[in-house]
Coordinates of C-alpha atoms in Angstrom, one line a residue:
Chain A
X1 CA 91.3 132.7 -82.3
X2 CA 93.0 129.7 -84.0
X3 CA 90.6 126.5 -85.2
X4 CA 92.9 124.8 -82.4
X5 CA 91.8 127.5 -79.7
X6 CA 88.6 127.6 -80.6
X7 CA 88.0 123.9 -80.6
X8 CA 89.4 123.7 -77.1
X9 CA 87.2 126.4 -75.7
X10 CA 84.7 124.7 -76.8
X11 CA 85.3 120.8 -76.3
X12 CA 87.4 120.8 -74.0
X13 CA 85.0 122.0 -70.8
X14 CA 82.8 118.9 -71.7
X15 CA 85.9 116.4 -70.7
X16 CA 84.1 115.5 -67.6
X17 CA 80.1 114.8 -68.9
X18 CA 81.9 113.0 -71.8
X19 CA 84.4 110.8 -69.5
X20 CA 81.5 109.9 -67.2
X21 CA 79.3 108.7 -70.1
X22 CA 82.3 106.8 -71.2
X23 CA 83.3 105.2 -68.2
X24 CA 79.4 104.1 -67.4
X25 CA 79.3 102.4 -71.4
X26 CA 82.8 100.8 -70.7
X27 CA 82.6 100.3 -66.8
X28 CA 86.2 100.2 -67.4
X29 CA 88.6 103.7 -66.6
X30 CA 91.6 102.5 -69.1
X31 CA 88.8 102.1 -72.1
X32 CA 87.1 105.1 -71.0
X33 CA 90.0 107.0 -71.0
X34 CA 90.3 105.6 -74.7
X35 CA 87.3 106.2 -75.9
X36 CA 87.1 109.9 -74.7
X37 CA 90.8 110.6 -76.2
X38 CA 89.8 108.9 -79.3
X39 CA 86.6 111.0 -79.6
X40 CA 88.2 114.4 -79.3
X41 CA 90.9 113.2 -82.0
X42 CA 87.8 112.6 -84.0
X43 CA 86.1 115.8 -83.2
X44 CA 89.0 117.9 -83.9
X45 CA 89.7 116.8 -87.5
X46 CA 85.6 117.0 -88.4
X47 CA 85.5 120.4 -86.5
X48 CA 84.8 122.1 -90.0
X49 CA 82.1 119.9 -90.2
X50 CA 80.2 121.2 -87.1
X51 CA 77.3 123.9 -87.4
X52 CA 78.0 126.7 -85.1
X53 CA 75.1 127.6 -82.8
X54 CA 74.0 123.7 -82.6
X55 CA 74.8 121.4 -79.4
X56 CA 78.7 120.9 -79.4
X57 CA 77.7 118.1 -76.5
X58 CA 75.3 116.2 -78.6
X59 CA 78.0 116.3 -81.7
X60 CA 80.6 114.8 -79.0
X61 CA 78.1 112.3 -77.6
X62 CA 77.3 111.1 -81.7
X63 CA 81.0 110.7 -82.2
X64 CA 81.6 109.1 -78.9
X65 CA 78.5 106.5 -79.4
X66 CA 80.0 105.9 -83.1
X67 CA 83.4 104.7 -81.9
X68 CA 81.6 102.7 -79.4
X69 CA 79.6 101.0 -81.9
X70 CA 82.3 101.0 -84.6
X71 CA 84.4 99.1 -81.5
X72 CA 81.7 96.7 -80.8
X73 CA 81.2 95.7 -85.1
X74 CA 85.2 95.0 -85.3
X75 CA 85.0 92.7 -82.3
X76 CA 82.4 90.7 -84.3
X77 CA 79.5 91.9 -81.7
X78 CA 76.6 94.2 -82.0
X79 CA 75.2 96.7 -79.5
X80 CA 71.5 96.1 -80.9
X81 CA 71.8 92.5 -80.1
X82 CA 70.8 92.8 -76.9
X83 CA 67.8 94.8 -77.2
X84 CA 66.2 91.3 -78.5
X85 CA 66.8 89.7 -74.9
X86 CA 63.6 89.8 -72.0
X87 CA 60.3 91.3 -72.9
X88 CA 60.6 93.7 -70.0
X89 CA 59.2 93.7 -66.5
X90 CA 55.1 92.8 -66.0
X91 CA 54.7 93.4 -62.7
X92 CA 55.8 97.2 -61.8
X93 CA 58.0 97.0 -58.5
X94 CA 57.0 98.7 -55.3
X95 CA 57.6 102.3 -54.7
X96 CA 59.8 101.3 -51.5
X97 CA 62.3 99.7 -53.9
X98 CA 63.6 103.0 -55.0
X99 CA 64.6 103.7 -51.8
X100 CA 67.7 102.4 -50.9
X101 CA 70.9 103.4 -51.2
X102 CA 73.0 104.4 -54.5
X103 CA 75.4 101.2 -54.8
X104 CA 72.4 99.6 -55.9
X105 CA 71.1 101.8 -58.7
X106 CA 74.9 102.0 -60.2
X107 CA 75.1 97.8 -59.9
X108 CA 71.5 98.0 -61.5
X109 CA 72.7 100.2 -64.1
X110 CA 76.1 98.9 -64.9
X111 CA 73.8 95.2 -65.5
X112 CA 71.5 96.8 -67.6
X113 CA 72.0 95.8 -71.8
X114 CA 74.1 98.7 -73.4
X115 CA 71.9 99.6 -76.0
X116 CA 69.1 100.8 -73.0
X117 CA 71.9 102.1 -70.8
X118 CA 72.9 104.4 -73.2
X119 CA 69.9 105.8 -73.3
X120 CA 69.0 106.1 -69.9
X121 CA 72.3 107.8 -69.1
X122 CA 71.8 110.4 -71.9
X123 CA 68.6 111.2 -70.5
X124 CA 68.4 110.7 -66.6
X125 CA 72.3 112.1 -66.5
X126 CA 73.5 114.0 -69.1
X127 CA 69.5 115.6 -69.6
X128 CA 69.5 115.4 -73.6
X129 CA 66.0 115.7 -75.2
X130 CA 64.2 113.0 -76.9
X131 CA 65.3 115.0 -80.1
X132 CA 69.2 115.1 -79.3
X133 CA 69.2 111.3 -78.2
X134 CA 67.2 110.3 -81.4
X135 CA 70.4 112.6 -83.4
X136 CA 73.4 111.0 -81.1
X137 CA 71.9 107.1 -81.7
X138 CA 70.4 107.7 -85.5
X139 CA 67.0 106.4 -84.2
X140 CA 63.9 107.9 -84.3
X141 CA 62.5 109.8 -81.5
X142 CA 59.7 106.4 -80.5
X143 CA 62.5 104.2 -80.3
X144 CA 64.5 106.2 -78.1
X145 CA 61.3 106.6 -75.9
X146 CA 60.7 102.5 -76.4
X147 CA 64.7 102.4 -75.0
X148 CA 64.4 104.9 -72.0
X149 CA 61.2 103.3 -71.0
X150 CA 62.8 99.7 -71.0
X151 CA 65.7 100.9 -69.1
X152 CA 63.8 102.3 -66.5
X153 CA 61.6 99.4 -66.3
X154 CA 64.4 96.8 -66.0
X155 CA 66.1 98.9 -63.6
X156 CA 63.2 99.6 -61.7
X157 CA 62.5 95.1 -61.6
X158 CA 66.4 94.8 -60.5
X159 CA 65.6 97.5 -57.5
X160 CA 63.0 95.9 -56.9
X161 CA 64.8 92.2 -56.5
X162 CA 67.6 93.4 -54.6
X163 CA 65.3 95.0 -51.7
X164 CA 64.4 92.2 -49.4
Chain B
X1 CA 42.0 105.5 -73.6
X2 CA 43.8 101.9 -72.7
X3 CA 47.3 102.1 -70.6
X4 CA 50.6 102.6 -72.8
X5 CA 53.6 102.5 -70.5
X6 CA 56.1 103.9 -73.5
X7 CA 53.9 107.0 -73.3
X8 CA 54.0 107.3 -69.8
X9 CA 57.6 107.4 -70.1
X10 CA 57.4 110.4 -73.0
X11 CA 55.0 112.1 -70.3
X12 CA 57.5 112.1 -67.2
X13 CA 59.7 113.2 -69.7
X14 CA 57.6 116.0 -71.0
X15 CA 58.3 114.7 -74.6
X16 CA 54.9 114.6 -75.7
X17 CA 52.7 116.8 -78.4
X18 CA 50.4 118.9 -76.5
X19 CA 47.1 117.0 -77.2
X20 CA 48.8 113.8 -76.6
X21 CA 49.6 114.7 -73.2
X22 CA 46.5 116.7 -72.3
X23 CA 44.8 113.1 -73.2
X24 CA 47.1 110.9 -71.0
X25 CA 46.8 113.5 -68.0
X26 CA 43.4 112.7 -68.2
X27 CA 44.3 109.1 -68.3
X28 CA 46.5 108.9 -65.2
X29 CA 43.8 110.4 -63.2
X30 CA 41.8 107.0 -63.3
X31 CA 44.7 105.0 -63.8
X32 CA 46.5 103.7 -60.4
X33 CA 48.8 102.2 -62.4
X34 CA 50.1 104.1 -64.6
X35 CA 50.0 106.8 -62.3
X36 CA 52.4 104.7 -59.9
X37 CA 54.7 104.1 -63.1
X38 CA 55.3 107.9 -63.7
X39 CA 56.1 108.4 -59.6
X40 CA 58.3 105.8 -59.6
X41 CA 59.8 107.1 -62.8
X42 CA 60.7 110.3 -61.7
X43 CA 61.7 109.2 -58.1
X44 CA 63.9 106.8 -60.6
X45 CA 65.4 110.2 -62.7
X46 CA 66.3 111.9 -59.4
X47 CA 68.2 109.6 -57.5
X48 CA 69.7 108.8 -61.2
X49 CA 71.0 112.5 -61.3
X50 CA 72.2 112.0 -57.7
X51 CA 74.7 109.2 -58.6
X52 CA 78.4 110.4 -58.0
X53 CA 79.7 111.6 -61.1
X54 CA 82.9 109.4 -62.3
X55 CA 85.9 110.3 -61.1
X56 CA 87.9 112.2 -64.1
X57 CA 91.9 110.5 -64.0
X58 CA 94.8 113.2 -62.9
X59 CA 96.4 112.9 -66.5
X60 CA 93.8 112.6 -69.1
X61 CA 92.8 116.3 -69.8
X62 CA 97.0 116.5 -70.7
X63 CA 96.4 114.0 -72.4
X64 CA 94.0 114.8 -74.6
X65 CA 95.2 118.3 -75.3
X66 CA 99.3 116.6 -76.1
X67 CA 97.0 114.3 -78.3
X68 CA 94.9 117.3 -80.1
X69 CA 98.8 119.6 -80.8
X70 CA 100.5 116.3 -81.9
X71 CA 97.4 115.8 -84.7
X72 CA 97.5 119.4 -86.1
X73 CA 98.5 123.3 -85.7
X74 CA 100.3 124.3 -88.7
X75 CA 102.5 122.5 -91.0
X76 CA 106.0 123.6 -90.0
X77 CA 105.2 122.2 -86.4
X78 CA 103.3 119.5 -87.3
X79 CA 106.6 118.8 -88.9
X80 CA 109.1 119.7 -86.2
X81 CA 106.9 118.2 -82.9
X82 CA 107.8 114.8 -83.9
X83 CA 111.1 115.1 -84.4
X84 CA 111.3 117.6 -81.1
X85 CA 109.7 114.4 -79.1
X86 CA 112.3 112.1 -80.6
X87 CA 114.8 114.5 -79.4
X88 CA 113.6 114.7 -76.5
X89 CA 112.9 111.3 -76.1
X90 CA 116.5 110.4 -76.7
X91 CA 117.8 112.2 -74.1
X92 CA 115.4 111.1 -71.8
X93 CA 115.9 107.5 -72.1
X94 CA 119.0 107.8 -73.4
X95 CA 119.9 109.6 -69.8
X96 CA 117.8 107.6 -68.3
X97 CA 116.8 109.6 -65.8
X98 CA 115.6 106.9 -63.3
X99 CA 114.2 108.6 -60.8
X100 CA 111.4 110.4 -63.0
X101 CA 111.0 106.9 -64.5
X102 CA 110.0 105.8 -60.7
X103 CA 107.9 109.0 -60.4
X104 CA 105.7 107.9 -63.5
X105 CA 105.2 104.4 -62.2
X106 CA 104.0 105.8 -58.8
X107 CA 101.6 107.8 -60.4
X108 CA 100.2 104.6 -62.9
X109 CA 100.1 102.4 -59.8
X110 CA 97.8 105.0 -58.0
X111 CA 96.2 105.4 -61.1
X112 CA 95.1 101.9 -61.2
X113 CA 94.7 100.8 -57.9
X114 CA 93.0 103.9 -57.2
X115 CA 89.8 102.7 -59.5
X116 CA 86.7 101.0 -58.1
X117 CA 87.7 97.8 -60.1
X118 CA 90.8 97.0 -61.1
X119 CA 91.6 97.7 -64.7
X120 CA 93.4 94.4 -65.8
X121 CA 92.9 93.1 -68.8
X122 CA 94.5 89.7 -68.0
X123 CA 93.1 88.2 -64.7
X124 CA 95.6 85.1 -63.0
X125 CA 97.4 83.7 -60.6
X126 CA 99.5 81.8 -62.8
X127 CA 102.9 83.9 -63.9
X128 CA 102.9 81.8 -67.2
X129 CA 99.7 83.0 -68.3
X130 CA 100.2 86.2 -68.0
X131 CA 103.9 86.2 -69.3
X132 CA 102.1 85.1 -72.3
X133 CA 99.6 87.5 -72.4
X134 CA 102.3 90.3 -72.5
X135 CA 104.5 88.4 -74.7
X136 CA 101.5 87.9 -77.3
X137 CA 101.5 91.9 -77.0
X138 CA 105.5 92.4 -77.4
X139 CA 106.1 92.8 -73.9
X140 CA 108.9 90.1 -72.7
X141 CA 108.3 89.5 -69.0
X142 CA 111.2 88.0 -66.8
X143 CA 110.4 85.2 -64.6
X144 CA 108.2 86.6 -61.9
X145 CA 106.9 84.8 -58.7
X146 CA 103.1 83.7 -58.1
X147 CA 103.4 85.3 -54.7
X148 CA 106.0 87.0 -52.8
X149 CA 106.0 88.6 -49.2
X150 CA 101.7 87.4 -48.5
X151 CA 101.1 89.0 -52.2
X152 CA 99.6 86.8 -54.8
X153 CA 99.5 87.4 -58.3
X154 CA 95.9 88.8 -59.8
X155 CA 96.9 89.9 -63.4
X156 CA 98.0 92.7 -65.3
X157 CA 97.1 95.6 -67.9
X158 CA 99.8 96.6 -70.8
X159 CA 100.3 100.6 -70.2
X160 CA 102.2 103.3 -71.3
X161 CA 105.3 105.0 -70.2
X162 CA 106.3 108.3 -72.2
X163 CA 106.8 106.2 -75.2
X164 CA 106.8 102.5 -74.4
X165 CA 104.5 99.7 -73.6
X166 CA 105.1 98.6 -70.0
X167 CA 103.6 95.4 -68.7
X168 CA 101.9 96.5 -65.6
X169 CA 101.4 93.4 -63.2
X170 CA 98.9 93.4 -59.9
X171 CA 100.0 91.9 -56.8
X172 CA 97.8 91.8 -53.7
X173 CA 96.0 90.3 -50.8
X174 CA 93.2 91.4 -48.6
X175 CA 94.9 94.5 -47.3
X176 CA 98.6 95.1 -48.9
X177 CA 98.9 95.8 -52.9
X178 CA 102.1 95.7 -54.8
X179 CA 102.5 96.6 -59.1
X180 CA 105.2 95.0 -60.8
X181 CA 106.2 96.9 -63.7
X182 CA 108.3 95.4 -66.3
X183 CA 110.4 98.5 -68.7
X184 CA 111.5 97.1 -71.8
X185 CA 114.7 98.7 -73.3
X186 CA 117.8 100.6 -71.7
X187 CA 117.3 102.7 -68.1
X188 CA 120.9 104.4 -67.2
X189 CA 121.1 102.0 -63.8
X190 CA 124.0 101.2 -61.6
X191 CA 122.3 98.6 -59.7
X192 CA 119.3 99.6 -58.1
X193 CA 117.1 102.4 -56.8
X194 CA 115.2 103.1 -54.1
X195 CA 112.9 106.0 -53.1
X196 CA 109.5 107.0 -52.0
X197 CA 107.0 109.3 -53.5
X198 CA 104.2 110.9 -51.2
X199 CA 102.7 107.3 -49.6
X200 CA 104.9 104.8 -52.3
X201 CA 107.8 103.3 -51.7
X202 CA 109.6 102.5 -55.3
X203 CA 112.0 100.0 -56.3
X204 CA 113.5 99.8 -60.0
X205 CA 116.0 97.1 -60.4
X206 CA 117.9 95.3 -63.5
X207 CA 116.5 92.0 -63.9
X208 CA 117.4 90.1 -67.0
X209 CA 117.1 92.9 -70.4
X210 CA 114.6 94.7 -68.5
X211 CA 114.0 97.1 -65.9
X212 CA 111.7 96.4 -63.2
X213 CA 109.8 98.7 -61.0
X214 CA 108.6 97.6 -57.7
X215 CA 105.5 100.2 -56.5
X216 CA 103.4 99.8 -52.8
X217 CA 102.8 101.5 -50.5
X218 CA 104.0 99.2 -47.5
X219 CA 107.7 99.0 -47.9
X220 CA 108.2 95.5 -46.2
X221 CA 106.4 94.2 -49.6
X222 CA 108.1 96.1 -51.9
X223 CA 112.1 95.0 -50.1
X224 CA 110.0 91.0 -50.0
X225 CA 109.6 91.2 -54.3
X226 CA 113.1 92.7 -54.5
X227 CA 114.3 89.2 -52.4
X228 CA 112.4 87.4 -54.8
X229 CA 113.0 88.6 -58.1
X230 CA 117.0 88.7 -57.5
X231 CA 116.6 84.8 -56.5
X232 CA 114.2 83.8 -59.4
X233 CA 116.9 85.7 -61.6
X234 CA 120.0 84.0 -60.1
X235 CA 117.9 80.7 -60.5
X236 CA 116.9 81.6 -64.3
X237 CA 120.4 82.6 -65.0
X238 CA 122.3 79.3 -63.6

């Protein structure tokens, strides 16, 4: 098997998870559809670089978050900006909230700050440990905890609002 | 212990050290609380892993596989794929086969209108404004109508086709939609063409140094634009 076959084989099944984590950072298709092309370019030339028998999906996800980020600094902005913004919710929101139907969680989660909808996504979605966040975002494991639990709590207030 | 809703979090999540979590357990018993943040956590997780997954676009996996060959294999065709597209490119526009040319449009105009928001990266009404956005990108675009058979204009996104930008311009009102496409560069065309592919009816027609493609799926709007264009360009040309 060729590097070329072998990468392919291996990346290539993941086109989907990675598209869908693309298209909910960019809540755009075209970008997505940039992002994700750009990010197996990437991964192909530092395939040499990746340790056989480790996660190829977190690898993808690190390279796909770098571009992101790497997008975001030459537009002058900064994803970790926004983690400065709202203390988070007090009150917790009633249990009934969480009930209604799913246009509201995906407008609830395309409003949250990037920085905590990444990590909600990786988690709640894609199902990547605490440990295989913390590698994909270069944070350590509390602050990805910190993250998932602010994301959950915003979206959890924004259910909450919406529900009459 | 006192409540620490980060912890509660690494709990649902069953990312806690053993004694860590054998302590908050014990916690949540006699905390309502926190107890009531870890259900409405995980009710939270499950209807997040219940969202419909993104819909993946038709082309992309081709996409990124024509990508992946075009940036390696081995020397000799790293070498001759280039010059192979050129070839091939050539011919193709060269010929230009103007009926595959419509094809591709078709599919882009599905492609885009198909998406839960449209993905323009110039939103207006006003045809100077977003001639200007496409000629700030390269992209000369012919004098085009604000509105033409009930369609106004909404905006555009600059795409691809095979090898060339194309300014890709949305029309629409509450229930017709219409994509203006504007081909830079030579297309082999007599005068016009018109077809249909699957739903689409497809116009292409020479206006000014371009090539524009006409894409809806109600015909009526697609003949009103063709009316249009050929009097805005008798207008520009007097």
């Amino acid at each position: 098997m060729t590097r070329e076959e072998r990468f392919e084989a291996e990346a290539l099944p993941l086109l989907r998870s990675l598209y869908g984590v693309a298209y909910r950072l960019t809540r755009n298709a075209h970008d997505a559809e940039d992002l994700v092309q750009e990010t197996y370019l990437k991964a192909y030339r530092a395939f040499d670089r990746f340790t056989p028998g480790t996660s190829i999906r977190s690898w993808l996800f690190t390279i796909l978050y770098r571009l992101r980020t790497d997008a975001f600094r030459k537009a002058g902005r900064s994803v970790k900006t926004q983690e400065l913004t709202g203390e988070g919710p007090g009150v917790p929101p009633p249990q009934a909230a969480l009930a209604s139907g799913g246009e509201d969680l995906q407008r609830a989660l395309d409003a949250l700050p990037e920085v905590f909808r990444t990590a909600v996504l990786l988690r709640d979605i894609e199902d990547l440990s605490y440990q295989e966040i913390a590698e994909v975002l270069r944070v350590p494991i509390g602050t990805v905890m910190s993250r998932i639990h602010r994301g959950r709590a915003l979206l959890r207030e924004s259910l909450a609002e919406r529900k009459p | 212990m006192s409540c620490d809703p980060e912890r509660v979090t690494g709990l649902v999540d069953e990312a806690l050290e053993p004694d860590d979590r054998a302590a908050l357990a014990e916690h949540l018993e006699a905390c309502p609380g926190c107890r009531q943040q870890a259900e409405e956590e995980r009710a939270l997780r499950a209807r997040l892993r219940e969202l419909p997954p993104a819909v993946l676009p038709a082309g992309l996996e081709f996409s990124v596989r024509r990508r992946l060959r075009g940036s390696g294999g081995r020397r000799l065709v790293r070498w001759l794929l280039p010059v192979a597209a050129t070839l091939a490119l050539a011919t193709f526009w060269g010929r230009a086969f103007a009926p595959f040319v419509a094809w591709e449009l078709a599919l882009e105009h599905r492609h885009c209108w198909g998406q839960p928001q449209l993905p323009a990266k110039v939103f207006s009404n006003d045809p100077a404004a977003v001639a200007a956005f496409f000629e700030r990108r390269g992209t000369p675009v012919p004098v085009l109508p604000d509105r033409a058979g009930g369609l106004e204009l909404i905006g555009g996104r600059p795409c691809r086709l095979i090898d060339r930008g194309v300014a890709h311009l949305y029309y629409g009102n509450q229930d017709k939609r219409l994509s203006v496409f504007v081909v830079p560069g030579s297309v082999r065309l007599d005068r016009s063409l018109r077809t249909k592919r699957g739903g689409e009816s497809i116009a292409l027609l020479r206006v000014g140094g371009s090539v524009v493609g006409l894409v809806s799926d109600d015909s009526a709007s697609v003949e009103a634009f063709s009316r249009a264009l050929t009097v805005s360009v008798a207008r520009y040309d007097q």
